[in-house]
PDB file of C-alpha atoms in Angstrom:
ATOM      1  CA  MET A  18     115.366  93.845 112.979  1.00  0.00           C
ATOM      2  CA  ALA A  19     115.976  97.559 112.817  1.00  0.00           C
ATOM      3  CA  GLN A  20     119.771  97.414 112.965  1.00  0.00           C
ATOM      4  CA  ILE A  21     122.588  95.084 111.873  1.00  0.00           C
ATOM      5  CA  ARG A  22     126.312  95.612 112.393  1.00  0.00           C
ATOM      6  CA  ILE A  23     128.911  94.517 109.857  1.00  0.00           C
ATOM      7  CA  GLY A  24     132.425  94.340 111.212  1.00  0.00           C
ATOM      8  CA  VAL A  25     135.641  92.372 110.831  1.00  0.00           C
ATOM      9  CA  ASP A  26     138.174  90.576 112.977  1.00  0.00           C
ATOM     10  CA  PRO A  27     141.480  92.223 112.078  1.00  0.00           C
ATOM     11  CA  ASP A  28     143.516  89.502 113.799  1.00  0.00           C
ATOM     12  CA  ASN A  29     142.364  86.923 111.266  1.00  0.00           C
ATOM     13  CA  ALA A  30     141.281  89.137 108.398  1.00  0.00           C
ATOM     14  CA  LEU A  31     142.932  87.221 105.572  1.00  0.00           C
ATOM     15  CA  GLY A  32     143.630  83.950 107.298  1.00  0.00           C
ATOM     16  CA  ARG A  33     147.393  84.435 107.005  1.00  0.00           C
ATOM     17  CA  GLN A  34     150.310  86.165 108.717  1.00  0.00           C
ATOM     18  CA  LEU A  35     150.320  89.905 108.067  1.00  0.00           C
ATOM     19  CA  SER A  36     153.350  92.124 107.848  1.00  0.00           C
ATOM     20  CA  ASP A  37     153.677  95.102 110.166  1.00  0.00           C
ATOM     21  CA  LEU A  38     152.867  97.412 107.262  1.00  0.00           C
ATOM     22  CA  GLU A  39     149.729  95.437 106.406  1.00  0.00           C
ATOM     23  CA  LYS A  40     148.649  95.494 110.042  1.00  0.00           C
ATOM     24  CA  SER A  41     149.025  99.263 110.094  1.00  0.00           C
ATOM     25  CA  GLN A  42     146.767  99.573 107.033  1.00  0.00           C
ATOM     26  CA  LEU A  43     144.236  96.965 108.121  1.00  0.00           C
ATOM     27  CA  PRO A  44     141.914  99.208 110.230  1.00  0.00           C
ATOM     28  CA  TYR A  45     141.398 101.570 107.303  1.00  0.00           C
ATOM     29  CA  ALA A  46     141.002  98.721 104.794  1.00  0.00           C
ATOM     30  CA  ALA A  47     138.559  96.944 107.109  1.00  0.00           C
ATOM     31  CA  SER A  48     136.362 100.016 107.472  1.00  0.00           C
ATOM     32  CA  GLN A  49     136.303 100.539 103.699  1.00  0.00           C
ATOM     33  CA  ALA A  50     135.432  96.884 103.112  1.00  0.00           C
ATOM     34  CA  ALA A  51     132.637  97.013 105.688  1.00  0.00           C
ATOM     35  CA  ASN A  52     131.190 100.061 103.920  1.00  0.00           C
ATOM     36  CA  LYS A  53     131.258  98.271 100.580  1.00  0.00           C
ATOM     37  CA  VAL A  54     129.383  95.293 102.034  1.00  0.00           C
ATOM     38  CA  ALA A  55     126.853  97.569 103.747  1.00  0.00           C
ATOM     39  CA  TYR A  56     126.196  99.302 100.430  1.00  0.00           C
ATOM     40  CA  GLU A  57     125.648  95.936  98.711  1.00  0.00           C
ATOM     41  CA  ILE A  58     123.183  94.868 101.412  1.00  0.00           C
ATOM     42  CA  ARG A  59     121.212  98.070 100.929  1.00  0.00           C
ATOM     43  CA  GLU A  60     121.136  97.567  97.153  1.00  0.00           C
ATOM     44  CA  ARG A  61     120.114  93.934  97.553  1.00  0.00           C
ATOM     45  CA  TRP A  62     117.179  95.057  99.695  1.00  0.00           C
ATOM     46  CA  LYS A  63     116.122  97.435  96.920  1.00  0.00           C
ATOM     47  CA  ARG A  64     116.168  94.594  94.393  1.00  0.00           C
ATOM     48  CA  GLN A  65     114.378  92.118  96.650  1.00  0.00           C
ATOM     49  CA  ALA A  66     111.632  94.378  98.030  1.00  0.00           C
ATOM     50  CA  PRO A  67     109.508  94.382  94.821  1.00  0.00           C
ATOM     51  CA  ARG A  68     109.687  90.569  94.769  1.00  0.00           C
ATOM     52  CA  VAL A  69     108.817  90.111  98.433  1.00  0.00           C
ATOM     53  CA  PHE A  70     106.139  92.755  98.911  1.00  0.00           C
ATOM     54  CA  ASP A  71     103.070  93.458  96.802  1.00  0.00           C
ATOM     55  CA  ARG A  72     103.589  96.777  95.008  1.00  0.00           C
ATOM     56  CA  PRO A  73     105.855  98.319  97.685  1.00  0.00           C
ATOM     57  CA  THR A  74     105.986 102.083  98.006  1.00  0.00           C
ATOM     58  CA  PRO A  75     109.250 103.927  97.263  1.00  0.00           C
ATOM     59  CA  LEU A  76     109.628 104.397 101.030  1.00  0.00           C
ATOM     60  CA  THR A  77     109.620 100.616 101.510  1.00  0.00           C
ATOM     61  CA  VAL A  78     112.018  99.990  98.624  1.00  0.00           C
ATOM     62  CA  ASN A  79     114.443 102.554 100.052  1.00  0.00           C
ATOM     63  CA  ALA A  80     113.900 101.534 103.680  1.00  0.00           C
ATOM     64  CA  ALA A  81     117.344  99.996 104.217  1.00  0.00           C
ATOM     65  CA  MET A  82     120.064 102.505 105.116  1.00  0.00           C
ATOM     66  CA  TYR A  83     123.557 102.307 106.563  1.00  0.00           C
ATOM     67  CA  ARG A  84     126.053 104.266 108.631  1.00  0.00           C
ATOM     68  CA  LYS A  85     129.620 104.075 107.430  1.00  0.00           C
ATOM     69  CA  ALA A  86     132.433 102.458 109.363  1.00  0.00           C
ATOM     70  CA  THR A  87     135.520 104.449 110.346  1.00  0.00           C
ATOM     71  CA  LYS A  88     139.024 103.577 111.525  1.00  0.00           C
ATOM     72  CA  ALA A  89     137.938 104.214 115.101  1.00  0.00           C
ATOM     73  CA  GLN A  90     134.667 102.310 114.640  1.00  0.00           C
ATOM     74  CA  PRO A  91     135.466  99.423 112.268  1.00  0.00           C
ATOM     75  CA  TYR A  92     131.926  98.332 111.567  1.00  0.00           C
ATOM     76  CA  ALA A  93     129.078  99.575 109.417  1.00  0.00           C
ATOM     77  CA  GLU A  94     125.499  99.640 110.674  1.00  0.00           C
ATOM     78  CA  ILE A  95     122.575  98.566 108.509  1.00  0.00           C
ATOM     79  CA  PHE A  96     119.227  99.861 109.746  1.00  0.00           C
ATOM     80  CA  ILE A  97     115.649 100.371 108.623  1.00  0.00           C
ATOM     81  CA  ARG A  98     114.642 104.008 108.167  1.00  0.00           C
ATOM     82  CA  ASP A  99     112.879 105.166 111.329  1.00  0.00           C
ATOM     83  CA  GLU A 100     111.585 108.505 110.070  1.00  0.00           C
ATOM     84  CA  ALA A 101     109.334 109.658 107.251  1.00  0.00           C
ATOM     85  CA  PHE A 102     108.340 113.102 105.984  1.00  0.00           C
ATOM     86  CA  LYS A 103     104.750 111.891 105.658  1.00  0.00           C
ATOM     87  CA  GLY A 104     103.131 108.737 106.937  1.00  0.00           C
ATOM     88  CA  THR A 105     104.552 105.925 109.058  1.00  0.00           C
ATOM     89  CA  PRO A 106     108.320 105.224 109.131  1.00  0.00           C
ATOM     90  CA  PRO A 107     109.304 101.847 107.604  1.00  0.00           C
ATOM     91  CA  ALA A 108     110.920 100.725 110.879  1.00  0.00           C
ATOM     92  CA  LYS A 109     107.430 100.647 112.384  1.00  0.00           C
ATOM     93  CA  TYR A 110     105.354  99.002 109.679  1.00  0.00           C
ATOM     94  CA  LEU A 111     108.015  96.620 108.341  1.00  0.00           C
ATOM     95  CA  LEU A 112     108.639  94.969 111.703  1.00  0.00           C
ATOM     96  CA  ALA A 113     105.537  92.769 111.443  1.00  0.00           C
ATOM     97  CA  GLU A 114     105.987  92.093 107.720  1.00  0.00           C
ATOM     98  CA  VAL A 115     109.629  91.044 108.062  1.00  0.00           C
ATOM     99  CA  ASP A 116     109.472  89.213 111.393  1.00  0.00           C
ATOM    100  CA  GLY A 117     105.798  88.234 111.334  1.00  0.00           C
ATOM    101  CA  GLY A 118     103.153  88.959 113.955  1.00  0.00           C
ATOM    102  CA  GLN A 119     100.487  91.570 114.599  1.00  0.00           C
ATOM    103  CA  ARG A 120     100.995  94.823 112.725  1.00  0.00           C
ATOM    104  CA  ARG A 121     101.044  98.206 114.406  1.00  0.00           C
ATOM    105  CA  ARG A 122      97.958 100.373 114.261  1.00  0.00           C
ATOM    106  CA  LYS A 123      97.954 102.993 111.554  1.00  0.00           C
ATOM    107  CA  GLY A 124      97.381 106.671 112.178  1.00  0.00           C
ATOM    108  CA  PHE A 125      93.856 106.719 110.783  1.00  0.00           C
ATOM    109  CA  GLU A 126      92.946 103.697 112.944  1.00  0.00           C
ATOM    110  CA  ARG A 127      94.012 105.600 116.044  1.00  0.00           C
ATOM    111  CA  LEU A 128      91.900 108.562 114.914  1.00  0.00           C
ATOM    112  CA  LEU A 129      88.874 106.296 114.456  1.00  0.00           C
ATOM    113  CA  GLN A 130      89.456 104.867 117.927  1.00  0.00           C
ATOM    114  CA  SER A 131      89.623 108.354 119.423  1.00  0.00           C
ATOM    115  CA  ARG A 132      86.111 108.969 118.048  1.00  0.00           C
ATOM    116  CA  GLY A 133      84.812 105.660 119.381  1.00  0.00           C
ATOM    117  CA  LEU A 134      84.270 104.324 115.853  1.00  0.00           C
ATOM    118  CA  LEU A 135      86.833 101.527 116.169  1.00  0.00           C
ATOM    119  CA  SER A 136      87.293  99.419 119.288  1.00  0.00           C
ATOM    120  CA  PRO A 137      90.767  99.080 120.893  1.00  0.00           C
ATOM    121  CA  THR A 138      90.961  95.453 119.726  1.00  0.00           C
ATOM    122  CA  GLN A 139      90.053  96.107 116.089  1.00  0.00           C
ATOM    123  CA  PHE A 140      91.979  96.898 112.917  1.00  0.00           C
ATOM    124  CA  ALA A 141      90.678  98.411 109.665  1.00  0.00           C
ATOM    125  CA  VAL A 142      91.616  96.363 106.590  1.00  0.00           C
ATOM    126  CA  MET A 143      90.831  97.234 102.986  1.00  0.00           C
ATOM    127  CA  GLY A 144      87.388  96.089 101.852  1.00  0.00           C
ATOM    128  CA  ARG A 145      86.451  94.493  98.536  1.00  0.00           C
ATOM    129  CA  GLY A 146      84.815  97.664  97.280  1.00  0.00           C
ATOM    130  CA  ALA A 147      87.904  99.819  97.732  1.00  0.00           C
ATOM    131  CA  GLN A 148      89.795 100.972  94.654  1.00  0.00           C
ATOM    132  CA  ALA A 149      93.456 100.557  95.544  1.00  0.00           C
ATOM    133  CA  ASN A 150      96.190 102.851  94.259  1.00  0.00           C
ATOM    134  CA  GLN A 151      99.304 101.652  92.444  1.00  0.00           C
ATOM    135  CA  PHE A 152     100.771 100.478  95.749  1.00  0.00           C
ATOM    136  CA  GLY A 153      97.763  98.373  96.734  1.00  0.00           C
ATOM    137  CA  ASN A 154      96.474 100.801  99.383  1.00  0.00           C
ATOM    138  CA  VAL A 155      93.371 102.945  99.767  1.00  0.00           C
ATOM    139  CA  PRO A 156      94.438 106.366  98.372  1.00  0.00           C
ATOM    140  CA  ALA A 157      95.449 108.886 101.032  1.00  0.00           C
ATOM    141  CA  GLY A 158      93.026 111.454  99.617  1.00  0.00           C
ATOM    142  CA  GLN A 159      90.112 109.073 100.091  1.00  0.00           C
ATOM    143  CA  VAL A 160      91.198 108.263 103.652  1.00  0.00           C
ATOM    144  CA  THR A 161      91.306 112.006 104.416  1.00  0.00           C
ATOM    145  CA  LYS A 162      87.824 112.429 102.952  1.00  0.00           C
ATOM    146  CA  ILE A 163      86.496 109.543 105.041  1.00  0.00           C
ATOM    147  CA  LEU A 164      87.986 110.940 108.237  1.00  0.00           C
ATOM    148  CA  SER A 165      86.580 114.372 107.422  1.00  0.00           C
ATOM    149  CA  GLN A 166      83.050 113.065 106.907  1.00  0.00           C
ATOM    150  CA  LEU A 167      83.231 110.958 110.045  1.00  0.00           C
ATOM    151  CA  GLY A 168      84.537 113.880 112.088  1.00  0.00           C
ATOM    152  CA  ALA A 169      87.725 112.033 112.968  1.00  0.00           C
ATOM    153  CA  GLN A 170      90.286 114.547 111.709  1.00  0.00           C
ATOM    154  CA  ARG A 171      92.825 115.945 114.187  1.00  0.00           C
ATOM    155  CA  ASP A 172      92.079 119.421 112.803  1.00  0.00           C
ATOM    156  CA  ARG A 173      88.448 120.225 113.604  1.00  0.00           C
ATOM    157  CA  TYR A 174      88.337 122.678 110.670  1.00  0.00           C
ATOM    158  CA  GLN A 175      88.915 119.788 108.276  1.00  0.00           C
ATOM    159  CA  ASN A 176      85.908 117.868 109.585  1.00  0.00           C
ATOM    160  CA  GLN A 177      82.829 118.049 107.390  1.00  0.00           C
ATOM    161  CA  THR A 178      79.735 119.302 109.215  1.00  0.00           C
ATOM    162  CA  THR A 179      76.190 118.042 108.793  1.00  0.00           C
ATOM    163  CA  VAL A 180      75.285 121.329 107.076  1.00  0.00           C
ATOM    164  CA  SER A 181      78.084 121.001 104.521  1.00  0.00           C
ATOM    165  CA  ARG A 182      77.075 117.410 103.798  1.00  0.00           C
ATOM    166  CA  LYS A 183      73.473 118.434 103.174  1.00  0.00           C
ATOM    167  CA  ARG A 184      74.608 121.352 100.992  1.00  0.00           C
ATOM    168  CA  ARG A 185      76.773 119.012  98.898  1.00  0.00           C
ATOM    169  CA  ARG A 186      74.010 116.443  98.617  1.00  0.00           C
ATOM    170  CA  GLY A 187      71.488 119.111  97.631  1.00  0.00           C
ATOM    171  CA  LYS A 188      73.448 119.881  94.481  1.00  0.00           C
ATOM    172  CA  SER A 189      72.922 116.355  93.230  1.00  0.00           C
ATOM    173  CA  ASN A 190      70.892 113.297  94.123  1.00  0.00           C
ATOM    174  CA  ASN A 191      73.993 111.199  93.521  1.00  0.00           C
ATOM    175  CA  ARG A 192      75.275 109.888  96.858  1.00  0.00           C
ATOM    176  CA  ASP A 193      78.680 108.667  95.631  1.00  0.00           C
ATOM    177  CA  GLY A 194      81.460 109.621  98.017  1.00  0.00           C
ATOM    178  CA  GLU A 195      79.201 109.577 101.074  1.00  0.00           C
ATOM    179  CA  TYR A 196      80.680 107.416 103.829  1.00  0.00           C
ATOM    180  CA  PHE A 197      79.231 105.870 106.972  1.00  0.00           C
ATOM    181  CA  VAL A 198      80.370 103.495 109.716  1.00  0.00           C
ATOM    182  CA  ILE A 199      78.799 100.280 110.949  1.00  0.00           C
ATOM    183  CA  THR A 200      80.095  99.278 114.375  1.00  0.00           C
ATOM    184  CA  LYS A 201      77.893  96.167 114.717  1.00  0.00           C
ATOM    185  CA  ARG A 202      76.920  93.692 112.024  1.00  0.00           C
ATOM    186  CA  ARG A 203      73.835  94.800 110.100  1.00  0.00           C
ATOM    187  CA  GLY A 204      72.429  91.976 108.003  1.00  0.00           C
ATOM    188  CA  ALA A 205      75.031  91.101 105.372  1.00  0.00           C
ATOM    189  CA  LEU A 206      77.145  94.134 106.234  1.00  0.00           C
ATOM    190  CA  ARG A 207      80.053  93.488 108.563  1.00  0.00           C
ATOM    191  CA  PRO A 208      81.413  96.221 110.860  1.00  0.00           C
ATOM    192  CA  GLY A 209      83.401  98.678 108.774  1.00  0.00           C
ATOM    193  CA  ILE A 210      83.348 101.828 106.663  1.00  0.00           C
ATOM    194  CA  TYR A 211      81.110 101.896 103.597  1.00  0.00           C
ATOM    195  CA  GLU A 212      80.478 104.242 100.679  1.00  0.00           C
ATOM    196  CA  ARG A 213      76.997 104.856  99.297  1.00  0.00           C
ATOM    197  CA  ILE A 214      76.622 104.312  95.558  1.00  0.00           C
ATOM    198  CA  GLY A 215      74.434 106.376  93.234  1.00  0.00           C
ATOM    199  CA  ARG A 216      70.877 107.364  94.139  1.00  0.00           C
ATOM    200  CA  GLY A 217      69.700 104.045  95.567  1.00  0.00           C
ATOM    201  CA  SER A 218      70.609 102.006  98.600  1.00  0.00           C
ATOM    202  CA  GLY A 219      73.721 100.389  97.140  1.00  0.00           C
ATOM    203  CA  VAL A 220      76.920 100.465  99.179  1.00  0.00           C
ATOM    204  CA  ARG A 221      80.464  99.158  98.859  1.00  0.00           C
ATOM    205  CA  SER A 222      82.940  98.304 101.588  1.00  0.00           C
ATOM    206  CA  ILE A 223      86.023 100.511 101.828  1.00  0.00           C
ATOM    207  CA  PHE A 224      87.342  99.205 105.161  1.00  0.00           C
ATOM    208  CA  ILE A 225      86.300  96.166 107.172  1.00  0.00           C
ATOM    209  CA  PHE A 226      86.896  96.053 110.917  1.00  0.00           C
ATOM    210  CA  THR A 227      88.612  92.884 112.125  1.00  0.00           C
ATOM    211  CA  ASN A 228      90.171  91.703 115.370  1.00  0.00           C
ATOM    212  CA  THR A 229      93.312  90.386 113.687  1.00  0.00           C
ATOM    213  CA  ALA A 230      95.804  91.899 111.258  1.00  0.00           C
ATOM    214  CA  ALA A 231      98.757  89.541 111.474  1.00  0.00           C
ATOM    215  CA  TYR A 232     101.519  88.872 108.959  1.00  0.00           C
ATOM    216  CA  THR A 233     103.523  85.732 108.368  1.00  0.00           C
ATOM    217  CA  PRO A 234     107.307  86.294 108.085  1.00  0.00           C
ATOM    218  CA  ARG A 235     108.097  87.344 104.511  1.00  0.00           C
ATOM    219  CA  TYR A 236     111.777  88.103 104.403  1.00  0.00           C
ATOM    220  CA  ASP A 237     114.736  87.133 106.599  1.00  0.00           C
ATOM    221  CA  ILE A 238     116.743  90.348 106.513  1.00  0.00           C
ATOM    222  CA  PHE A 239     119.216  88.911 109.022  1.00  0.00           C
ATOM    223  CA  GLY A 240     119.836  85.914 106.785  1.00  0.00           C
ATOM    224  CA  MET A 241     120.203  88.141 103.728  1.00  0.00           C
ATOM    225  CA  ALA A 242     122.731  90.376 105.486  1.00  0.00           C
ATOM    226  CA  GLU A 243     124.742  87.429 106.795  1.00  0.00           C
ATOM    227  CA  ASP A 244     124.782  85.738 103.389  1.00  0.00           C
ATOM    228  CA  THR A 245     125.954  88.940 101.695  1.00  0.00           C
ATOM    229  CA  TRP A 246     128.655  89.448 104.337  1.00  0.00           C
ATOM    230  CA  LYS A 247     129.997  85.898 103.971  1.00  0.00           C
ATOM    231  CA  ARG A 248     130.117  86.135 100.179  1.00  0.00           C
ATOM    232  CA  LEU A 249     131.546  89.626  99.774  1.00  0.00           C
ATOM    233  CA  MET A 250     133.566  90.545 102.861  1.00  0.00           C
ATOM    234  CA  PRO A 251     136.667  88.447 102.010  1.00  0.00           C
ATOM    235  CA  PHE A 252     136.752  89.883  98.481  1.00  0.00           C
ATOM    236  CA  PHE A 253     136.342  93.520  99.543  1.00  0.00           C
ATOM    237  CA  LEU A 254     138.765  93.216 102.460  1.00  0.00           C
ATOM    238  CA  LYS A 255     141.491  91.747 100.257  1.00  0.00           C
ATOM    239  CA  ARG A 256     140.919  94.390  97.590  1.00  0.00           C
ATOM    240  CA  GLU A 257     140.859  97.320 100.013  1.00  0.00           C
ATOM    241  CA  LEU A 258     144.006  96.110 101.780  1.00  0.00           C
ATOM    242  CA  GLU A 259     145.828  95.826  98.458  1.00  0.00           C
ATOM    243  CA  LYS A 260     144.724  99.349  97.527  1.00  0.00           C
ATOM    244  CA  ALA A 261     145.879 100.681 100.897  1.00  0.00           C
ATOM    245  CA  MET A 262     149.268  98.983 100.529  1.00  0.00           C
ATOM    246  CA  GLU A 263     149.806 100.617  97.123  1.00  0.00           C
ATOM    247  CA  THR A 264     149.719 104.090  98.660  1.00  0.00           C
ATOM    248  CA  ALA A 265     151.139 103.272 102.106  1.00  0.00           C
ATOM    249  CA  ARG A 266     154.376 104.825 103.262  1.00  0.00           C
ATOM    250  CA  PRO A 267     157.061 102.457 104.572  1.00  0.00           C
ATOM    251  CA  LEU A 268     157.199 102.142 108.340  1.00  0.00           C
ATOM    252  CA  PRO A 269     160.159 103.856 110.035  1.00  0.00           C
TER     253      PRO A 269
END
């Protein structure tokens, strides 16, 4: 899923007999045509992502990238971005959404597991009480706050101590923004992370712990790439060869 190659067969590029001059220009024309098709596949992904995924992040929309073909390497490579300045690279989290299957564990899930708050077989999915951001996810700031209160931050200085919690609570009887974990079912409350509401005993679910977090296949990126190649490669190859012939020097 992470990489697709787009190349050509120079021996049958146009389905006709080529002159010696055309054959000499074909490697360059083929590489240019492959690059044009690769670009179109990337742009098609950008257009399709908002239709396939629910409120995709900019990182998801721009996940498809390509490496250009050259005369020596007459194929372009389409691949899913495997690095990210912050967060998880698309190549990791899109694998399950594109191909289907169990998703990878997120960073905060691994942190919860390291504190013994989440079992190795569990995933944390968004609860009904969570207020999603514009991309349909629990805001990163809230996740950081939860990890801090639960003492699950990598940086121990970011973890909120019992003293600091009491000091904050002492300023107000309002308990909003106070989080706690349930590891075993407690009455109507399933295992998960909850936020206390107001001054009473009300709570709302932010994350629910579940043993499954599987996706059904959403988008056949291989099929999309192949369809784009079949439709556009003949056109671009013919055009690029004609352009190369216009500026080519006669053979000796």
